[in-house]
Short mmCIF file of C-alpha atoms and ligand atoms in Angstrom, two decimals:
data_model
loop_
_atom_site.label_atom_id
_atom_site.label_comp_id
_atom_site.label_asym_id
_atom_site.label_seq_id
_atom_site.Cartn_x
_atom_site.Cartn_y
_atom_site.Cartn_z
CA UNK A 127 78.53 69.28 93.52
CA UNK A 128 78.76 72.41 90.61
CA UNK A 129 76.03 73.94 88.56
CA UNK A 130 76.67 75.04 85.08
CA UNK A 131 74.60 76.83 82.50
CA UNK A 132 74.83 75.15 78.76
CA UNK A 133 73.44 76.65 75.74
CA UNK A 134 73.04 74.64 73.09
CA UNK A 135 73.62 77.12 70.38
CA UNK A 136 71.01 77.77 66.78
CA UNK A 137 73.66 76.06 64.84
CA UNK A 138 73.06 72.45 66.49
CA UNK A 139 69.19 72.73 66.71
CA UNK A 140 69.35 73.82 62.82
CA UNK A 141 70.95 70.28 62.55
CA UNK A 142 68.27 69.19 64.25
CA UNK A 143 71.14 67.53 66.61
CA UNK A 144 69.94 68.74 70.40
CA UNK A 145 69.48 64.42 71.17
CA UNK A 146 73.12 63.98 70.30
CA UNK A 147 74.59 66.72 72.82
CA UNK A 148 72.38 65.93 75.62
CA UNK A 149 73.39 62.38 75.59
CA UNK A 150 77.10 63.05 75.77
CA UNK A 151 76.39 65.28 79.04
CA UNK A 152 74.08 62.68 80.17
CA UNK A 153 76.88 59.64 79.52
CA UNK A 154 79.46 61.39 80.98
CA UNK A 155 77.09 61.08 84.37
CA UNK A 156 75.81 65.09 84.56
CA UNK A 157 72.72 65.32 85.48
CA UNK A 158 69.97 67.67 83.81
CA UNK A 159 68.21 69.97 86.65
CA UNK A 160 66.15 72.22 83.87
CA UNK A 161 65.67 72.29 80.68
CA UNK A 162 63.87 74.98 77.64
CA UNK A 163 64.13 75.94 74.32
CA UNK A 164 63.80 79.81 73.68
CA UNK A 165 65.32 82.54 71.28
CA UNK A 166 67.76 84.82 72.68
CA UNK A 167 67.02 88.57 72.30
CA UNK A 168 70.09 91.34 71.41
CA UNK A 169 69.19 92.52 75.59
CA UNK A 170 69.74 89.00 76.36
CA UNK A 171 72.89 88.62 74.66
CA UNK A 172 73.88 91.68 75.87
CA UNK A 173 73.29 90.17 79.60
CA UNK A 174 75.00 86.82 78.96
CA UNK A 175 77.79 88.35 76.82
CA UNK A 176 78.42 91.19 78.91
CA UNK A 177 82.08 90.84 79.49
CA UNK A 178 82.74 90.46 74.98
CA UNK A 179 80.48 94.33 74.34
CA UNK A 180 83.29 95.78 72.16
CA UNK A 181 85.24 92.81 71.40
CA UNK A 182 85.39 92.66 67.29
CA UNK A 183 83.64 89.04 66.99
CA UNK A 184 80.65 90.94 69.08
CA UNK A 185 78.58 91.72 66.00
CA UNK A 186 78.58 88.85 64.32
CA UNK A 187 78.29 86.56 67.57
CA UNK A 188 74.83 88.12 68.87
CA UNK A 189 73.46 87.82 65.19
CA UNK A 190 74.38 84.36 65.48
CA UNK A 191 72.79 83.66 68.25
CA UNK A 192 69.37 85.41 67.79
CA UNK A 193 69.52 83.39 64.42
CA UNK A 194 67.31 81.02 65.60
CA UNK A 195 66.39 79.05 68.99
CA UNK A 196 68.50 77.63 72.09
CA UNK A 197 68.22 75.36 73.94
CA UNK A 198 69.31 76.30 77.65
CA UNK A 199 70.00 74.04 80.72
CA UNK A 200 71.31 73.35 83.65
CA UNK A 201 73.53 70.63 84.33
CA UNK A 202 74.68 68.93 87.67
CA UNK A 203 77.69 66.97 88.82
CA UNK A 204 81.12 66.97 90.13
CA UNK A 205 82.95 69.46 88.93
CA UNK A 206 80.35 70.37 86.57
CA UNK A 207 82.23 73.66 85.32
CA UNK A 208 85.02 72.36 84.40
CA UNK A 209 83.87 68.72 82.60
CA UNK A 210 81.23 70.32 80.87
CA UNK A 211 83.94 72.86 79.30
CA UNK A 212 86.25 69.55 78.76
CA UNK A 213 83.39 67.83 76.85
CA UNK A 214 82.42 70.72 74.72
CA UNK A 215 86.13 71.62 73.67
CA UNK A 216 87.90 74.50 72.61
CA UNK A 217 86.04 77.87 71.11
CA UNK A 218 88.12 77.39 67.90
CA UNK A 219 87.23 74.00 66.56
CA UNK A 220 90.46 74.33 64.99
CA UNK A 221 91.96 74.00 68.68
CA UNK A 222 89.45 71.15 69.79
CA UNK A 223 90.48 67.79 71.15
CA UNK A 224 88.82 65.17 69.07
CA UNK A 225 85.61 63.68 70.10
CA UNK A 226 84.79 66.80 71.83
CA UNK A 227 81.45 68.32 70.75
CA UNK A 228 83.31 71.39 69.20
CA UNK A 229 85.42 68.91 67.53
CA UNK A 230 82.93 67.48 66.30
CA UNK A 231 80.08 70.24 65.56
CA UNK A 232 81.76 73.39 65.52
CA UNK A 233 81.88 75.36 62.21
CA UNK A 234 84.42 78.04 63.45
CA UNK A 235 85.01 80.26 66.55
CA UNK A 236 81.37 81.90 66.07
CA UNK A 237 79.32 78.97 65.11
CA UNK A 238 80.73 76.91 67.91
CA UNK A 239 77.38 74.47 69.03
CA UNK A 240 77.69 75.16 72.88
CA UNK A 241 77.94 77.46 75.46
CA UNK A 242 79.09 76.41 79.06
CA UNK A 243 79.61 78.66 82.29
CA UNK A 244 83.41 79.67 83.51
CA UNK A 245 83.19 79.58 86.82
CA UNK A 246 81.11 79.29 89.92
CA UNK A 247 79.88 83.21 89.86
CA UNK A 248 79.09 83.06 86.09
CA UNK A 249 77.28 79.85 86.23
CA UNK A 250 75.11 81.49 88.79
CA UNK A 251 74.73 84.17 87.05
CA UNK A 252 73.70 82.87 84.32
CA UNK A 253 71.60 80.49 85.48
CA UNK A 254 69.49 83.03 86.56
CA UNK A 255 69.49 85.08 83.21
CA UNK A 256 67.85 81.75 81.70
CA UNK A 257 65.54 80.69 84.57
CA UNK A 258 63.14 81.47 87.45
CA UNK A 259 63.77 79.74 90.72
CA UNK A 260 60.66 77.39 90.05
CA UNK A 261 62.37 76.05 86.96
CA UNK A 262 65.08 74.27 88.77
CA UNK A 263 64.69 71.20 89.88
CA UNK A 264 67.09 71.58 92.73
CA UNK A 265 67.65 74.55 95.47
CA UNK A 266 70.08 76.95 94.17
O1 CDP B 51 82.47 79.97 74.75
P1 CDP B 51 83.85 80.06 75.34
O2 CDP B 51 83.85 80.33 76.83
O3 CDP B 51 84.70 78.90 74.95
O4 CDP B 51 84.57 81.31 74.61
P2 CDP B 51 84.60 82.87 74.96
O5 CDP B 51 85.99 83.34 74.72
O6 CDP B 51 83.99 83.14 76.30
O7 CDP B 51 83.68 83.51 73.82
C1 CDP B 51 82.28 83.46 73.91
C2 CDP B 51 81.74 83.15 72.53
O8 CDP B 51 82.05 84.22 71.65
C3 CDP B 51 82.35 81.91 71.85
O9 CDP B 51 81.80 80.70 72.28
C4 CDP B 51 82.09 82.20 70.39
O10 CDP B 51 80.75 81.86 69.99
C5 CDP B 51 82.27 83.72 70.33
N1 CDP B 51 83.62 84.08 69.88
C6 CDP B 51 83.80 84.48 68.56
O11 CDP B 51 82.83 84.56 67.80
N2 CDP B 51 85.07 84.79 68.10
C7 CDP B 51 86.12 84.72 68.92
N3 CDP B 51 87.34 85.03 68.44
C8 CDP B 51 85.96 84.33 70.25
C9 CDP B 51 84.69 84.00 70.72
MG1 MG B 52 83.23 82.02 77.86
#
């Protein structure tokens, strides 16, 4: 049983489409463990996008995201990491399987609807950037 942090990005709750992405996480049997909306602060972005500081889509990826809110969670399941990533689909829509939610959301590589964790130490990580231990409705 994995742990992943998804962020469902401004562009989706401009589109007022949050329903739709929870319910293909929820169909494909993960589980939702916590749950809020918030805006992300430039510190924030700088925390969860540590490892892209310098990268030349950096700019133009935090203004994105401090566009507008999130909506943050934590999802549960079998190899949560990895089917979460499946279901959202590649960065580039352009590179997206279809049905995925990139596929199917995505306006480019910035405006890409979700976030999902990499791997166990990030989701961790992250998971922690977005929430206090009493927001989890599990034991870490
Ligand atoms: O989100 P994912 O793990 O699929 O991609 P990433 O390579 O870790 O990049 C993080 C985020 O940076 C992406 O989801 C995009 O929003 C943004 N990005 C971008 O704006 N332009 C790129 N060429 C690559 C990523
Ligand atoms: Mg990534």
């Amino acid at each position: 049983m994995e742990h992943t942090l998804v962020l469902i990005k401004p562009d989706v709750v401009k589109m007022n489409s949050i329903g739709v992405i929870l319910s293909e996480y929820e169909k494909a049997g993960l589980k939702i463990e916590a749950l809020k909306m918030l805006k992300m602060t430039k510190e924030l972005a700088a925390k969860h996008y540590a490892e892209h500081i310098g990268k030349p889509y950096y700019a133009k990826l935090v203004d994105f995201m401090i566009s507008g809110p999130l909506v943050a969670l934590v999802l549960s399941g079998e190899n949560a990491i990895n089917e979460v990533r499946k279901i959202n689909g590649a960065t580039n829509p352009v590179n997206a399987e279809p049905n995925t939610i990139r596929a199917k959301f995505a306006t480019d590589s910035t405006l890409n609807a979700v976030h999902a964790s990499d791997c166990i130490e990030n989701a961790r990580r992250e998971i922690n950037l977005f929430f206090l231990a009493d927001e989890l409705m599990y034991n870490l």
